[in-house]
Tab-separated table of N, CA and C in Angstrom:
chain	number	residue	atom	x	y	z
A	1	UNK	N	0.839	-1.184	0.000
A	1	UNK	CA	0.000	0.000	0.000
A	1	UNK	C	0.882	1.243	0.000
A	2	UNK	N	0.404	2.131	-1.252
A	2	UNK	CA	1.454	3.474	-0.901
A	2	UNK	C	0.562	4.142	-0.342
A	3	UNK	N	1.582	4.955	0.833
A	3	UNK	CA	0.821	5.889	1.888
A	3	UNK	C	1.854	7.454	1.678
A	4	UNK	N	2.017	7.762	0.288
A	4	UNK	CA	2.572	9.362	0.048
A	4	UNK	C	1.930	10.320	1.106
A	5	UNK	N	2.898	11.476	1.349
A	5	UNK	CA	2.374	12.266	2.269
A	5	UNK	C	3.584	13.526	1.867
A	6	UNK	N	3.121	14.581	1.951
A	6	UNK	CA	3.828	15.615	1.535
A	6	UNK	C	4.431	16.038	2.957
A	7	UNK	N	6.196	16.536	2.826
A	7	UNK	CA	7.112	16.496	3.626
A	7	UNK	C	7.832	17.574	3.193
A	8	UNK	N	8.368	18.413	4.391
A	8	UNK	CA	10.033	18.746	3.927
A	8	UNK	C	10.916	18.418	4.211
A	9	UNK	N	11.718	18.572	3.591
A	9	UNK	CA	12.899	17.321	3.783
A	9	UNK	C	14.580	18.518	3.968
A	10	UNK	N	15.186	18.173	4.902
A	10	UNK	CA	16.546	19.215	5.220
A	10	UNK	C	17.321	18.431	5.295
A	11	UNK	N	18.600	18.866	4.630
A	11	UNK	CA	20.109	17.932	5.088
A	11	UNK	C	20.841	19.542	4.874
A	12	UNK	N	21.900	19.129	5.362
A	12	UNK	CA	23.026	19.973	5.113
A	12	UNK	C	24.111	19.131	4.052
A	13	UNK	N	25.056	20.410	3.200
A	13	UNK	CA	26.101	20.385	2.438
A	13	UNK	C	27.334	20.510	2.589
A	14	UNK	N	28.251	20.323	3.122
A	14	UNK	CA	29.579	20.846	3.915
A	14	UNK	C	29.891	21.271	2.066
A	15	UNK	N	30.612	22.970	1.967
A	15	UNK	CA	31.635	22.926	0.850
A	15	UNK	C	32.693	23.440	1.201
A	16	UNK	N	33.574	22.824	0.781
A	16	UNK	CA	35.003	22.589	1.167
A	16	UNK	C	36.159	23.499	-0.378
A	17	UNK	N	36.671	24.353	-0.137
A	17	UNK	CA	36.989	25.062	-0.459
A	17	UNK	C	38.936	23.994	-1.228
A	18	UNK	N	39.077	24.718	-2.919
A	18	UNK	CA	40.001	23.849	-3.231
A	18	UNK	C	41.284	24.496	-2.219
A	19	UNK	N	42.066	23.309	-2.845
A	19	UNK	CA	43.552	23.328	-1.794
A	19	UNK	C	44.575	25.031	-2.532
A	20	UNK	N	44.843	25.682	-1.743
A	20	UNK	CA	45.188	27.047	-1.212
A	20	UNK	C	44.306	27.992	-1.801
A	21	UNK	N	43.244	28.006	-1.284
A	21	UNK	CA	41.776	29.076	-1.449
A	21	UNK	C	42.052	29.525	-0.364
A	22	UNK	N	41.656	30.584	-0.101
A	22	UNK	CA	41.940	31.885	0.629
A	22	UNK	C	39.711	31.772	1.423
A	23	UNK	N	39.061	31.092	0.667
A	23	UNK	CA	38.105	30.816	1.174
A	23	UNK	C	37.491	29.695	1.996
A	24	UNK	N	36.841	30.148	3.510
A	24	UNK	CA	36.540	28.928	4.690
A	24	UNK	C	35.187	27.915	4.298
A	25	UNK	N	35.423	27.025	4.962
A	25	UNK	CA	34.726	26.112	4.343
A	25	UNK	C	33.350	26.506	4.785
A	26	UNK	N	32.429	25.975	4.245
A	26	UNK	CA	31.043	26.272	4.908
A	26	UNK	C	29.764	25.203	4.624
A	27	UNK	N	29.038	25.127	5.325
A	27	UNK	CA	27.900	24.162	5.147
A	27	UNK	C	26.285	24.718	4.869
A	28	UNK	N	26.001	24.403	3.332
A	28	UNK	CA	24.981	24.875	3.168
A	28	UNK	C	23.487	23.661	3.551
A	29	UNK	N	22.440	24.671	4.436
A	29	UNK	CA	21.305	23.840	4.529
A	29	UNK	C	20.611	23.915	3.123
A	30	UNK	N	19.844	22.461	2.657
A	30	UNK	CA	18.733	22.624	1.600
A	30	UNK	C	17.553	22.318	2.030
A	31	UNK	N	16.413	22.858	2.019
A	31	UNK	CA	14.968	22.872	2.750
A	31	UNK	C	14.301	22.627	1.775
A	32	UNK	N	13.493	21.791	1.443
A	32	UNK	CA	12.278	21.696	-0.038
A	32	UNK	C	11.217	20.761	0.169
A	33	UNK	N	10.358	20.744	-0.685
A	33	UNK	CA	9.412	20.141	-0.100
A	33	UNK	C	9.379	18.955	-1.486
A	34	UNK	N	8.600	18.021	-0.641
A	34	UNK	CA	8.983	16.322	-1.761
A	34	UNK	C	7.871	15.511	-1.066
A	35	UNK	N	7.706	14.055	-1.425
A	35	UNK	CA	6.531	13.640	-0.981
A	35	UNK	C	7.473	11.793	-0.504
A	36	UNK	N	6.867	11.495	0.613
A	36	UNK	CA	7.679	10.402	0.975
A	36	UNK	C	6.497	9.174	1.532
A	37	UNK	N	6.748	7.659	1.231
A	37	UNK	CA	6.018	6.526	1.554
A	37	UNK	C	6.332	6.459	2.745
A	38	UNK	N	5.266	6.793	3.650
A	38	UNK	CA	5.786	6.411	5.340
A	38	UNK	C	5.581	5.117	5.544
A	39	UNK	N	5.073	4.333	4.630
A	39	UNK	CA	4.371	2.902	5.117
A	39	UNK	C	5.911	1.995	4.878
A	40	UNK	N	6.863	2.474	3.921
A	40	UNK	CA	8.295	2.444	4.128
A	40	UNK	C	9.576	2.517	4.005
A	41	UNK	N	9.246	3.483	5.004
A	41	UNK	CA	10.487	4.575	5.971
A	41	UNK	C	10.835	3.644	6.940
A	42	UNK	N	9.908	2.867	7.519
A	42	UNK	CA	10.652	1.959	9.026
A	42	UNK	C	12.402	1.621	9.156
A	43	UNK	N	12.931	0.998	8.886
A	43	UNK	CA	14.008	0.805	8.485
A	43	UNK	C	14.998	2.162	8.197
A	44	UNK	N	14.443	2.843	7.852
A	44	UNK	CA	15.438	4.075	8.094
A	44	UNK	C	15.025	4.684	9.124
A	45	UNK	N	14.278	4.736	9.662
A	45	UNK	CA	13.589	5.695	11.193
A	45	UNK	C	14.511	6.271	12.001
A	46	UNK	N	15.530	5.404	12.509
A	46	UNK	CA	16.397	6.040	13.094
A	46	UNK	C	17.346	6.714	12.754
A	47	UNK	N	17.388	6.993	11.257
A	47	UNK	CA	18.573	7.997	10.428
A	47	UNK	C	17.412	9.207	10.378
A	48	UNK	N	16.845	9.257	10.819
A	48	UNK	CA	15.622	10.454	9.984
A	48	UNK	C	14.901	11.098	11.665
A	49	UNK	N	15.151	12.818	11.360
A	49	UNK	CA	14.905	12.871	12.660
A	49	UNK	C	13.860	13.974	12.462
A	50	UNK	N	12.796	13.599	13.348
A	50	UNK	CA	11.065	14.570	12.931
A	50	UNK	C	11.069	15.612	13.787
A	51	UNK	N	11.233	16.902	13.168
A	51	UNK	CA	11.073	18.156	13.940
A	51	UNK	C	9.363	18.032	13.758
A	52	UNK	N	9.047	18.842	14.943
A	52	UNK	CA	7.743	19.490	14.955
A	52	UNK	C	7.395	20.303	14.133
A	53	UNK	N	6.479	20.904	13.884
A	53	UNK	CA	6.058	21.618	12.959
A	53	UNK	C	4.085	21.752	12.785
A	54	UNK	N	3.513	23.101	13.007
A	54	UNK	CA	2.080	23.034	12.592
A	54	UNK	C	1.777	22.784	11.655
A	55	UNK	N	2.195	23.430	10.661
A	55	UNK	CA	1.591	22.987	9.027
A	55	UNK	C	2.366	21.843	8.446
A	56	UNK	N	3.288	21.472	8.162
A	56	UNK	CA	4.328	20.245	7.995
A	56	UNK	C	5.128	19.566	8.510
A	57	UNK	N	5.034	18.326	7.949
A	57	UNK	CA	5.626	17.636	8.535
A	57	UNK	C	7.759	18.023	8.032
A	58	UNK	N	7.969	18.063	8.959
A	58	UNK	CA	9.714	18.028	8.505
A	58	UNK	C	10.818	16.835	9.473
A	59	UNK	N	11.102	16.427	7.954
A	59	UNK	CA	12.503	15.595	8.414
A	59	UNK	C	13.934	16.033	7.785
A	60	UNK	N	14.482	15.514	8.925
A	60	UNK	CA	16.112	15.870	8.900
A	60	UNK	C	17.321	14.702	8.943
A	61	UNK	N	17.875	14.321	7.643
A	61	UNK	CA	18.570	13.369	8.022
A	61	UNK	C	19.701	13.801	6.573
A	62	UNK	N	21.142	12.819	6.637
A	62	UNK	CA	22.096	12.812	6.167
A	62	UNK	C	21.243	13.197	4.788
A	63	UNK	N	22.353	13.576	3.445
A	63	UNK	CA	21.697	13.472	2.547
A	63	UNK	C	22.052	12.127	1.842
A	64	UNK	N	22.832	11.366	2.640
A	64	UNK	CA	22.845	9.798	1.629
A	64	UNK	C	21.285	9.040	2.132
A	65	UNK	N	21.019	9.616	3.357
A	65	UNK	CA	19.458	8.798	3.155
A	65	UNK	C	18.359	9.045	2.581
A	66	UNK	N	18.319	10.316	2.089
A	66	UNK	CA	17.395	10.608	0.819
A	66	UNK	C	18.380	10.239	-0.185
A	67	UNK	N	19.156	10.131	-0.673
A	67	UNK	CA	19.728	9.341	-1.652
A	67	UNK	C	19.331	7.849	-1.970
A	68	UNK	N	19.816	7.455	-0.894
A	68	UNK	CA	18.679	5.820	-0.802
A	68	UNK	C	17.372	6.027	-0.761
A	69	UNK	N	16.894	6.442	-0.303
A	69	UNK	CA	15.145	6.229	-0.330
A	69	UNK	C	14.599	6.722	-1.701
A	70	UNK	N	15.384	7.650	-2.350
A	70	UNK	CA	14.884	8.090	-3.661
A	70	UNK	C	15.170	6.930	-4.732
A	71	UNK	N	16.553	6.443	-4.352
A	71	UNK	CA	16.544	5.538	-5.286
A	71	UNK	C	15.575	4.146	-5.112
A	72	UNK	N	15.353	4.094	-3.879
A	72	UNK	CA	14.567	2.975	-3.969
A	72	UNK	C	12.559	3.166	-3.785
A	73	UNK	N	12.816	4.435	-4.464
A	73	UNK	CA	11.164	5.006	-4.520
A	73	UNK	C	10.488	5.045	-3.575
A	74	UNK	N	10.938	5.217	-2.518
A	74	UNK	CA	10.323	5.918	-1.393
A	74	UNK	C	10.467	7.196	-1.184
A	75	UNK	N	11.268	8.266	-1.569
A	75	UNK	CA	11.041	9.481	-1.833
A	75	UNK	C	10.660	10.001	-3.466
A	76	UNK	N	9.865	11.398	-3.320
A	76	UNK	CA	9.244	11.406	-4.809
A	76	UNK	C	9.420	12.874	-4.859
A	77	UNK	N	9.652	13.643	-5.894
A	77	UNK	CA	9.181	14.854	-5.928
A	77	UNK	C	8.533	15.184	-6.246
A	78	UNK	N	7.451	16.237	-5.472
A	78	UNK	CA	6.356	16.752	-5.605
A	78	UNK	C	5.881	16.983	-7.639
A	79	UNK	N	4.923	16.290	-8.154
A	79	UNK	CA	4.809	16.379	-9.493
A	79	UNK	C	5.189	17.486	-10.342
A	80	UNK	N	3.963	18.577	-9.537
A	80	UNK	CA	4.128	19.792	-10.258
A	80	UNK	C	4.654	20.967	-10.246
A	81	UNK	N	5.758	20.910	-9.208
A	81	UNK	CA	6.145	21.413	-8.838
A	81	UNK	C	8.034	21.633	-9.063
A	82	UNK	N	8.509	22.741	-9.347
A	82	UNK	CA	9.986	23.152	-10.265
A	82	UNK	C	11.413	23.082	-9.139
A	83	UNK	N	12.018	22.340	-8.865
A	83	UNK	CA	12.875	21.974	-8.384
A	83	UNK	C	14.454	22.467	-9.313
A	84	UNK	N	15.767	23.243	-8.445
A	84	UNK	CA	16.496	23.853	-9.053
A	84	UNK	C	17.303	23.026	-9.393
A	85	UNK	N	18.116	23.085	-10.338
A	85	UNK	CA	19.377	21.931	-10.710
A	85	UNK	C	20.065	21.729	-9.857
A	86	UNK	N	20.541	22.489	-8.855
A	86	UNK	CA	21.522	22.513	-7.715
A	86	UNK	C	21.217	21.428	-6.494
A	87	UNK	N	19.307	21.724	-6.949
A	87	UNK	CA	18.800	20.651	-5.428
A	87	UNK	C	18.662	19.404	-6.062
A	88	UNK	N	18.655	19.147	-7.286
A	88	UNK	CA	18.281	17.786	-8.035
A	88	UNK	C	19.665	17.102	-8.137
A	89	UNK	N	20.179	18.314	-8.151
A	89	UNK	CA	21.960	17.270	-8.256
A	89	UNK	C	22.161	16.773	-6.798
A	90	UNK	N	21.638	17.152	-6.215
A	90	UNK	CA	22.148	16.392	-4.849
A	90	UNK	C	21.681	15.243	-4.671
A	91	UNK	N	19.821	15.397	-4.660
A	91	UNK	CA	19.118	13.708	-4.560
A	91	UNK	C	19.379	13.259	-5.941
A	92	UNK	N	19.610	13.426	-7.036
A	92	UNK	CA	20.020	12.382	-8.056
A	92	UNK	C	20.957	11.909	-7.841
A	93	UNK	N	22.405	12.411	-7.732
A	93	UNK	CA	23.650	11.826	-7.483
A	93	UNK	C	24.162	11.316	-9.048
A	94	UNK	N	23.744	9.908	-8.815
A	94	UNK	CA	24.579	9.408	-9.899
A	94	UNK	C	23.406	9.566	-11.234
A	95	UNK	N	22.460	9.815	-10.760
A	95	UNK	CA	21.418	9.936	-11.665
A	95	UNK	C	21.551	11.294	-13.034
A	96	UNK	N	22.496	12.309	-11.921
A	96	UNK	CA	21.886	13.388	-12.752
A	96	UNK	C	23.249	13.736	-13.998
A	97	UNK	N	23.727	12.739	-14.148
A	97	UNK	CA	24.464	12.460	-15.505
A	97	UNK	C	23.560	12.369	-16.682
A	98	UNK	N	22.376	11.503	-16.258
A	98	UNK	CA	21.804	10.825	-17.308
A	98	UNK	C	20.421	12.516	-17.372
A	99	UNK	N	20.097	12.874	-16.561
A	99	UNK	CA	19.572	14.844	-16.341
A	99	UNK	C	19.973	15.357	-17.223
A	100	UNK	N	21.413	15.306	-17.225
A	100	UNK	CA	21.797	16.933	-17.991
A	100	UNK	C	22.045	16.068	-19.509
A	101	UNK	N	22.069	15.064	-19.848
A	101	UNK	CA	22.451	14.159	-21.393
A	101	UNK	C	20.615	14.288	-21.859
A	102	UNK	N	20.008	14.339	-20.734
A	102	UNK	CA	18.484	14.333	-21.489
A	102	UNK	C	18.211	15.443	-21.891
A	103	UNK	N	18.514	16.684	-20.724
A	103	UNK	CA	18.287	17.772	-20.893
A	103	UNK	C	18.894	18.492	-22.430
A	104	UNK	N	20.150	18.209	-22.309
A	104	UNK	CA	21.174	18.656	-23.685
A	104	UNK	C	19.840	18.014	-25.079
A	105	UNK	N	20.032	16.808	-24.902
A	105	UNK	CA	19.586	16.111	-26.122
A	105	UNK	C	18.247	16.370	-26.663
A	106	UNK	N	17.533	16.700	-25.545
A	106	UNK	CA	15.669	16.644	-25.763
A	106	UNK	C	15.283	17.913	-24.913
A	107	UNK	N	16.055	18.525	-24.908
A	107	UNK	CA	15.866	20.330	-24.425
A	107	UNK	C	14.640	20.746	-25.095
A	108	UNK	N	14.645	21.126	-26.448
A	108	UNK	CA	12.988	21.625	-26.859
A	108	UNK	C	12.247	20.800	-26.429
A	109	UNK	N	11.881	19.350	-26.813
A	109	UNK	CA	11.080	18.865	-26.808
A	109	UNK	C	10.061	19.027	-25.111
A	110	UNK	N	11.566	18.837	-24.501
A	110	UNK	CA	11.312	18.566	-22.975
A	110	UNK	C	10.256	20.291	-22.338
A	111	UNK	N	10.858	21.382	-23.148
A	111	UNK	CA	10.441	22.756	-22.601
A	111	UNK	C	8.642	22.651	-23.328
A	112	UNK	N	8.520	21.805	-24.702
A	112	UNK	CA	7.903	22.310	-25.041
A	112	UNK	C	5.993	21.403	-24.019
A	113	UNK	N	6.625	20.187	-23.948
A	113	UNK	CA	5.727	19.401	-22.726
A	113	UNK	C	5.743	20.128	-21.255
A	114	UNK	N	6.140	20.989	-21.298
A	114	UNK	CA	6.135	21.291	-19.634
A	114	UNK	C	6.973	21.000	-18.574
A	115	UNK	N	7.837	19.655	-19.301
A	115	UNK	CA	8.847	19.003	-18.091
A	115	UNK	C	10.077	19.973	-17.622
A	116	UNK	N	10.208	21.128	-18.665
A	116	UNK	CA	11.612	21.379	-17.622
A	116	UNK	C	10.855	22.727	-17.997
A	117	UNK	N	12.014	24.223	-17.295
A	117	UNK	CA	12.144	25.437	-17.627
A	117	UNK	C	13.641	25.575	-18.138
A	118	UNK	N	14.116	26.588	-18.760
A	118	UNK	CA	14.912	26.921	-19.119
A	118	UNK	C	15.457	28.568	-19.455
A	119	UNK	N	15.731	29.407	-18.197
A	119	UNK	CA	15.292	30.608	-18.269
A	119	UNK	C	17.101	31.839	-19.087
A	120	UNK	N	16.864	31.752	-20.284
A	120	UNK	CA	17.890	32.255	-21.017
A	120	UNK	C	18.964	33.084	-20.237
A	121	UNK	N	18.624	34.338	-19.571
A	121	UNK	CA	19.644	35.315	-18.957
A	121	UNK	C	20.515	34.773	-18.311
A	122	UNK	N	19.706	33.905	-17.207
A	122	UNK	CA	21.124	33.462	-15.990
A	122	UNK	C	21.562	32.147	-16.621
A	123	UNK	N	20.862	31.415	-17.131
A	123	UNK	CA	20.668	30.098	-17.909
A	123	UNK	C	20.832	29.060	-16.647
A	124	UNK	N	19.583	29.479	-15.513
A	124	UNK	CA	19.334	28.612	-14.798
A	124	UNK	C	18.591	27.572	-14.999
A	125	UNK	N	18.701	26.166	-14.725
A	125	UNK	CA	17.832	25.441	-15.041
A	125	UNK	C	16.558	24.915	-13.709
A	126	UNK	N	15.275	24.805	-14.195
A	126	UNK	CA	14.287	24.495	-13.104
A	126	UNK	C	13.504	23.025	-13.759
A	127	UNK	N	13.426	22.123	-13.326
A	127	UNK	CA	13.249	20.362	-13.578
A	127	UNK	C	11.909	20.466	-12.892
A	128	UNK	N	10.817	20.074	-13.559
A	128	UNK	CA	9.440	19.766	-13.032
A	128	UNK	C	9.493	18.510	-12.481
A	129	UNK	N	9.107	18.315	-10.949
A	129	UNK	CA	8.568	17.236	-10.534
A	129	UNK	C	8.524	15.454	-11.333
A	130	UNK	N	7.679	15.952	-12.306
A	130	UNK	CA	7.143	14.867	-12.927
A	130	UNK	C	8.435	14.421	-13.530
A	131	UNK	N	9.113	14.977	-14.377
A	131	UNK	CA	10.521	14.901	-15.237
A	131	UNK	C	11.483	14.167	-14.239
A	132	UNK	N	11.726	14.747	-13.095
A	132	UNK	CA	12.733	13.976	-12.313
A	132	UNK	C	12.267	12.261	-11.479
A	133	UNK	N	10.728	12.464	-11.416
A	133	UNK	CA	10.557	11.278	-10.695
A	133	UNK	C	10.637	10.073	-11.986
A	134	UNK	N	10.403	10.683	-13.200
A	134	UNK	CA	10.630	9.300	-14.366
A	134	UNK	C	11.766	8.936	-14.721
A	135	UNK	N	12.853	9.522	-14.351
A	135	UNK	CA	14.032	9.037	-14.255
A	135	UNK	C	14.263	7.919	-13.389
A	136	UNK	N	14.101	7.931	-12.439
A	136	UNK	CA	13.928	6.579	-11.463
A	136	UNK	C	12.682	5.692	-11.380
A	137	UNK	N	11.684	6.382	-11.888
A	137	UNK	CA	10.603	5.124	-12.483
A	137	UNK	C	10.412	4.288	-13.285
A	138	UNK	N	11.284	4.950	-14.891
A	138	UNK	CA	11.743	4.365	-15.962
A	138	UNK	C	12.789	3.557	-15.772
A	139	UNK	N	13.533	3.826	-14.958
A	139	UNK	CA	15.003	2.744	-14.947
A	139	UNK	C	16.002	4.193	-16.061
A	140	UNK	N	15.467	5.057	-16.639
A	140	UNK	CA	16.598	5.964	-17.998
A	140	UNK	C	17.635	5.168	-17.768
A	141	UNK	N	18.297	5.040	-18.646
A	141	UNK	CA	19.807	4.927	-19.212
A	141	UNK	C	19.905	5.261	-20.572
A	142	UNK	N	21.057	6.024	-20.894
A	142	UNK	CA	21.145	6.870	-21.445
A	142	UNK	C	20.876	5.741	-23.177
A	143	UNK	N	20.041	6.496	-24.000
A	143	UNK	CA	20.021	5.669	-25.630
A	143	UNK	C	20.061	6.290	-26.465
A	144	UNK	N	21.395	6.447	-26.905
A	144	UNK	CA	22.436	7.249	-28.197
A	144	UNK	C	23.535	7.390	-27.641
């Protein structure tokens, strides 16, 4: 039985500055909202830690355990909703090789369905929901 439930989800980033940078290291938090199978989470429970909260629910854990749970489809991102390349590269990981080869390759097609944005000036990229969860629903690997 899937029991989805809309969540936010926080880890921190340590970035570590290259060797003789004159800049200190620092750890960035990422806060976003995603949708997760509580029916099972058990097994990770104790990596995952539930702040309080009135309107949402929020969890806090490493980001290799949303790494695992995404890969094994227990975390989802919210469908319709535009997620930044910066936050998708983190829960994809090894995934988001096969992201930016789709993105490159099927760029119109992809802008012209709705699945991605693509905003010219800064040439930031924003990944719809739906686009990132079929990457791990499909199995993608890359074909060409």
């Amino acid at each position: 039985m899937n029991d989805y439930s809309n969540i936010k989800i926080i880890f921190m980033d340590k970035k570590t500055p290259r060797i003789n940078s004159k800049r200190k290291p620092k750890t960035i938090t990422y806060e976003e909202l995603m949708i997760i199978n509580f029916s099972e989470i058990k097994p990770y429970s104790e990596s995952i830690v539930k702040i309080d909260d009135i309107n949402t629910i929020i969890l806090e854990a490493n980001l290799n355990i949303w790494r695992q749970l995404y890969s094994k489809k227990i975390l989802r991102f919210i469908e319709d909703r535009k997620y930044a390349a910066n936050f998708c590269r983190k829960i994809l990981h090894d995934n988001y090789k096969t992201l930016n080869l789709l993105y490159e390759n099927m760029g119109n097609d992809l802008i012209k369905s709705g699945m991605i944005s693509y905003y010219e000036p800064t040439k930031k990229r924003f990944f719809k929901g739906k686009f990132l969860n079929s990457i791990i629903e499909n199995n993608q690997t890359l074909f060409w």
